[in-house]
Every structure is written in C-alpha cells, then in structure tokens.
C-alpha cells in the first residue's frame, strides 16, 4: 500500500503529465488547422484543438485544488512531449487526423494499464481528461473511408501510424525512466509488458480502419 | 427600406465577415500561444483563441440556418482579413495581447456604427459574436500595468497600436469598397465619417491604458 504522501505525488505527476499533453496537443492541432488548406479541415482540427484546451483547463484546475503549482507539475514532461511532436510533424490534414486518433488512443491505453492503481477520484479526473466526446469514432470512420478509397494513401498512413506509435513508446519509456511515481502505476506487469499490450491494441485498431501495416 | 432579399444578403455578408474574422483570430491567437515562452502566456492566449473559435462556430451555425453555405459566405473576406494579420505580426506576447484588445475593440466600434441598420435578430447574433466574456477589461488592466511599469514598452505598444488601427481601417476600406451590402450599413454618415469616429474611439482607449501615441 502506498502512503498518502506518495499517492499525492502520483496524482500530481499523472495530472501534470496529462495537462502538459493536452496543452501541447492544443498548440499542435491549432497549428495543423492553420496549415490546412480548406475551411472544412480547419474547422475539424480547430474543434479538436479546442477540446484539448478545455481538458487542459480542467486538469490545471484540479492541480490547483491539490495545492500544486500547475506549471511546476507540467514542466518535467515538457521535453518528452515536445520531442514526440517534433519527431512526428504531419505533412497534411489526413496525417494530422491520424495523429490525433493514434496518439489519443495510445494515451487511453496507457491509462487503462494504470487505472487499477489509482484511487476513484483520480480515476474520475483522468477519465474526464481522456474522454473524446465521440471524436475517436468519427475520426476512425473518416480515416477508414480515406484508406478504402486510395490504397496508396492507406499504405502511407500505415507507415505514418507506425512511426507515431514508435515515437510514443520511446517518449513513454523516457517518462517511465524519469518518474518512479508513474512507472509504479504499471504494477507487477512491468513497463515492457505494458508496452507490448499497448502495441497490440494499436495494431488491432489500425486493422479496423484498414491501414496497411 | 430594404427589400427582404437585400436584408438576407446583408445578414449573410455580415455573418460571413464575422465568421471569417473569428476563425482567423482563432488561428492567429493559437499560433501566438504556441510562440509564447511561458505557460502563463500560452494559457492566456489559448483561452482567447478558444473563445474566438466558439464564436466562429455559433456564426457558422447561424449561416447554415439561413440556408447559406458558410464557406462561401466567408470566402469574400478571407483575403482582406488575411492581409490584416500578415501586416500585423506580433513580436511577443504583450504585442499579441495588445492586438487582441485593439482589433476586438475596433470590430465592436464598426458594429456600433452599423447596429441601427440591421433587424433585431441579426443584432442579437452579432452582439453575441462580439461579446468578450470580460476579457477586454482584463486585457486593458494588464496592458495598463505593463505600460505604467515601463515607459519604453508604453511607447513601443503605442506605435504598435497605431499600426494595428491603420491596418484595420485599410482592410475595412477594401471590404466596404467590395461589398455594397456592408457599406450600406453605415447609412447616411458615409464610410469616411465612420472611420473618423472609429479612430477617435481608438485614441481615447489608448489614452485610458496609458499607451503613448
């Protein structure tokens, strides 16, 4: 059993990580919206950016309630999350949408692996911050339709998704190495076994939307 | 008295202009948030970006209700609004915040000049899309504090604000020349007299926040 102090550090690190991920997702999605060439694409990406910002604000408010400085809680994760985005710059809107779908799904998978180890209140906050307001399903449909209509695009997006998952696991590994609080959430299973499961789920999702692997 | 058809074109042009202005403001503010170096600044600009996007969505929904294609309604204004932003790229966060304050205030002033000429329903939509949820006052306070603390900054921001109002009037002139529907909203007064009044109000605002002119 963890002590109260350690439970509080875990909460701060978990919320700090998610807050940093959400604020950065806002910036990146908004930049993708800015680069999109059609109004339709701008608006889809803009809405996803706004959703990420709203989730960031809720996490920041929870951190303040815990008595934490939100910026201090986010700072340890800034570099790894920034690297993930630097190494995965979408070339166009369909890659940007694939990135939202892949990255949000992986973040949710990581959380499923950790959910058993946190208290009910923490779980509620995290689940709210990962709720996608139905966009995952809409994105999956849109990507499946695009892949079915164009086999070369399906192949390009398959490679792109593979790169995204590789980057995500690499940065997650850095974070787990740096933050004992978060590594501990994986429990008995260990980080490597969890990564294997995250990868399996990713592969299954890619098959569902007909991306070539 | 205007015909029903002309009233409907006026509404479409007015909502299209504002929708285009709000979507573009979202993109620019989000990009400014991305460039900001502190979390605090990122979050202030991010919130302003999210507010602009939400107002854009409401205007788009009203255009759809009118039976208009929102993208077609926005397109005539894309170039002038894009030019405004291209010619007024903030160098840092305090210039970005000055730009939000100056541009939103001028947009509201233009509207005050036109409000008498539109029907009550149109007026309600426009007023909602210009409502600032109190941010104008917060921005004014922050800018005044910054100017009072640093006379050189006050002088730089004063010049910056002057450039912003010049660009805004120049693009407004282009729009009034292109769209008879919108020029007609100014009524008897004429475009030049209205510009004079907008400029007077701008100058008075700059004095209130102690920016050197």
Coordinates of N, CA and C in Angstrom, one line a residue, chain A residues 22-23 25-34 36 38-58 93 96-97 100 104 129 131-136 138-139 142, chain B residues 22-24 26-27 30 46-61 71:
Chain A
X22 N -2.2 17.7 -23.0 CA -3.4 18.4 -23.5 C -3.0 19.8 -24.1
X23 N -2.2 20.5 -23.3 CA -1.9 21.9 -23.7 C -1.1 21.8 -25.0
X25 N -1.1 19.3 -27.2 CA -2.0 18.9 -28.3 C -2.8 20.1 -28.8
X26 N -3.2 21.0 -27.9 CA -4.0 22.2 -28.4 C -3.1 22.9 -29.4
X27 N -1.9 23.2 -29.0 CA -1.0 24.0 -29.8 C -0.7 23.4 -31.2
X28 N -0.5 22.1 -31.1 CA -0.1 21.4 -32.4 C -1.4 21.2 -33.3
X29 N -2.5 20.9 -32.7 CA -3.7 20.8 -33.6 C -4.1 22.1 -34.1
X30 N -4.0 23.2 -33.3 CA -4.3 24.6 -33.8 C -3.3 24.9 -35.0
X31 N -2.0 24.6 -34.8 CA -1.1 24.8 -35.9 C -1.4 24.0 -37.2
X32 N -1.9 22.8 -37.0 CA -2.3 22.0 -38.1 C -3.5 22.6 -38.8
X33 N -4.4 23.1 -38.0 CA -5.6 23.8 -38.5 C -5.2 25.0 -39.3
X34 N -4.2 25.8 -38.8 CA -3.7 26.9 -39.5 C -3.1 26.6 -40.9
X36 N -4.0 23.9 -42.7 CA -5.0 23.2 -43.5 C -5.4 24.1 -44.6
X38 N -8.3 23.8 -46.6 CA -9.8 24.1 -46.8 C -10.4 24.5 -45.4
X39 N -11.5 25.2 -45.5 CA -12.2 25.6 -44.3 C -12.7 24.4 -43.5
X40 N -13.1 23.4 -44.2 CA -13.7 22.2 -43.6 C -12.6 21.6 -42.7
X41 N -11.4 21.4 -43.2 CA -10.3 20.8 -42.5 C -9.9 21.7 -41.3
X42 N -9.9 23.0 -41.5 CA -9.5 23.9 -40.5 C -10.5 23.8 -39.3
X43 N -11.7 23.6 -39.6 CA -12.7 23.6 -38.6 C -12.7 22.2 -37.8
X44 N -12.4 21.1 -38.5 CA -12.3 19.8 -37.8 C -11.1 19.9 -36.8
X45 N -10.0 20.3 -37.3 CA -8.8 20.4 -36.5 C -8.9 21.4 -35.4
X46 N -9.6 22.6 -35.7 CA -9.8 23.6 -34.7 C -10.7 23.1 -33.6
X47 N -11.7 22.3 -33.9 CA -12.6 21.8 -32.8 C -11.8 20.8 -31.9
X48 N -10.9 20.0 -32.6 CA -10.1 19.0 -31.8 C -9.1 19.8 -30.9
X49 N -8.6 20.9 -31.4 CA -7.7 21.8 -30.6 C -8.5 22.4 -29.4
X50 N -9.7 22.9 -29.6 CA -10.5 23.5 -28.6 C -10.8 22.4 -27.5
X51 N -11.1 21.2 -27.9 CA -11.4 20.1 -27.0 C -10.2 19.8 -26.1
X52 N -9.0 19.8 -26.7 CA -7.8 19.5 -25.9 C -7.6 20.7 -24.9
X53 N -7.8 21.9 -25.3 CA -7.6 23.0 -24.4 C -8.5 23.0 -23.2
X54 N -9.8 22.7 -23.5 CA -10.8 22.6 -22.4 C -10.4 21.5 -21.4
X55 N -9.9 20.4 -21.9 CA -9.4 19.3 -21.0 C -8.2 19.8 -20.2
X56 N -7.3 20.5 -20.9 CA -6.2 21.0 -20.1 C -6.6 21.9 -19.0
X57 N -7.6 22.8 -19.2 CA -8.1 23.7 -18.2 C -8.6 23.0 -17.0
X58 N -9.3 21.9 -17.2 CA -9.9 21.1 -16.1 C -8.7 20.5 -15.3
X93 N -3.5 17.3 -43.7 CA -4.6 17.1 -42.7 C -4.8 15.7 -42.4
X96 N -2.5 14.6 -39.9 CA -2.8 15.3 -38.6 C -3.9 14.6 -37.9
X97 N -5.0 14.2 -38.7 CA -6.1 13.5 -38.1 C -5.7 12.1 -37.6
X100 N -4.0 12.5 -34.3 CA -4.9 12.7 -33.2 C -5.5 11.3 -32.8
X104 N -4.2 9.8 -29.2 CA -5.2 9.8 -28.1 C -5.6 8.4 -27.7
X129 N -10.5 13.7 -18.6 CA -9.5 14.3 -19.4 C -9.1 13.5 -20.7
X131 N -11.7 11.6 -22.2 CA -13.0 11.5 -22.9 C -12.9 12.2 -24.2
X132 N -13.3 11.6 -25.3 CA -13.1 12.2 -26.6 C -14.3 12.8 -27.2
X133 N -15.4 12.9 -26.5 CA -16.7 13.4 -27.0 C -17.0 12.8 -28.3
X134 N -16.7 11.5 -28.5 CA -17.1 10.8 -29.7 C -16.2 11.1 -30.9
X135 N -15.1 11.9 -30.7 CA -14.4 12.2 -31.9 C -13.6 11.0 -32.4
X136 N -13.2 10.0 -31.5 CA -12.4 8.9 -31.9 C -13.2 8.1 -33.0
X138 N -15.6 9.1 -35.0 CA -15.7 9.9 -36.2 C -14.4 9.9 -37.0
X139 N -13.3 10.0 -36.3 CA -12.0 10.0 -36.9 C -11.8 8.6 -37.6
X142 N -13.7 8.4 -40.7 CA -13.1 9.2 -41.8 C -11.8 8.6 -42.4
Chain B
X22 N -13.5 35.6 -36.9 CA -13.3 34.8 -35.7 C -12.5 33.6 -35.9
X23 N -12.7 32.9 -37.1 CA -11.9 31.7 -37.3 C -10.4 32.1 -37.5
X24 N -10.2 33.2 -38.2 CA -8.8 33.6 -38.4 C -8.2 34.1 -37.1
X26 N -8.9 32.9 -34.2 CA -8.5 31.6 -33.5 C -7.1 31.1 -34.0
X27 N -6.9 31.1 -35.3 CA -5.6 30.5 -35.8 C -4.5 31.4 -35.3
X30 N -3.9 31.2 -31.5 CA -3.3 29.9 -31.1 C -1.8 29.9 -31.5
X46 N -4.2 31.0 -25.3 CA -5.0 29.8 -25.7 C -6.5 30.0 -25.4
X47 N -6.8 30.6 -24.2 CA -8.2 30.9 -23.8 C -8.8 31.9 -24.8
X48 N -8.1 32.9 -25.2 CA -8.6 33.9 -26.2 C -8.9 33.2 -27.5
X49 N -8.0 32.3 -27.9 CA -8.2 31.5 -29.2 C -9.4 30.7 -29.1
X50 N -9.6 30.0 -28.0 CA -10.8 29.1 -27.8 C -12.1 29.9 -27.8
X51 N -12.0 31.1 -27.2 CA -13.2 32.0 -27.2 C -13.6 32.4 -28.7
X52 N -12.6 32.7 -29.5 CA -12.8 33.1 -30.9 C -13.4 31.9 -31.7
X53 N -12.9 30.7 -31.4 CA -13.4 29.6 -32.2 C -14.8 29.3 -31.8
X54 N -15.2 29.4 -30.5 CA -16.6 29.1 -30.1 C -17.5 30.1 -30.8
X55 N -17.1 31.4 -30.9 CA -17.9 32.4 -31.5 C -18.0 32.1 -33.0
X56 N -16.9 31.7 -33.6 CA -17.0 31.3 -35.0 C -18.0 30.2 -35.2
X57 N -18.0 29.2 -34.4 CA -19.0 28.0 -34.5 C -20.4 28.5 -34.5
X58 N -20.7 29.5 -33.6 CA -22.1 30.0 -33.5 C -22.5 30.7 -34.8
X59 N -21.6 31.5 -35.3 CA -21.8 32.2 -36.6 C -22.0 31.3 -37.7
X60 N -21.2 30.2 -37.8 CA -21.3 29.2 -38.8 C -22.7 28.5 -38.7
X61 N -23.1 28.2 -37.5 CA -24.4 27.6 -37.3 C -25.6 28.5 -37.8
X71 N -18.9 28.5 -46.0 CA -17.5 28.7 -46.6 C -17.7 29.8 -47.7

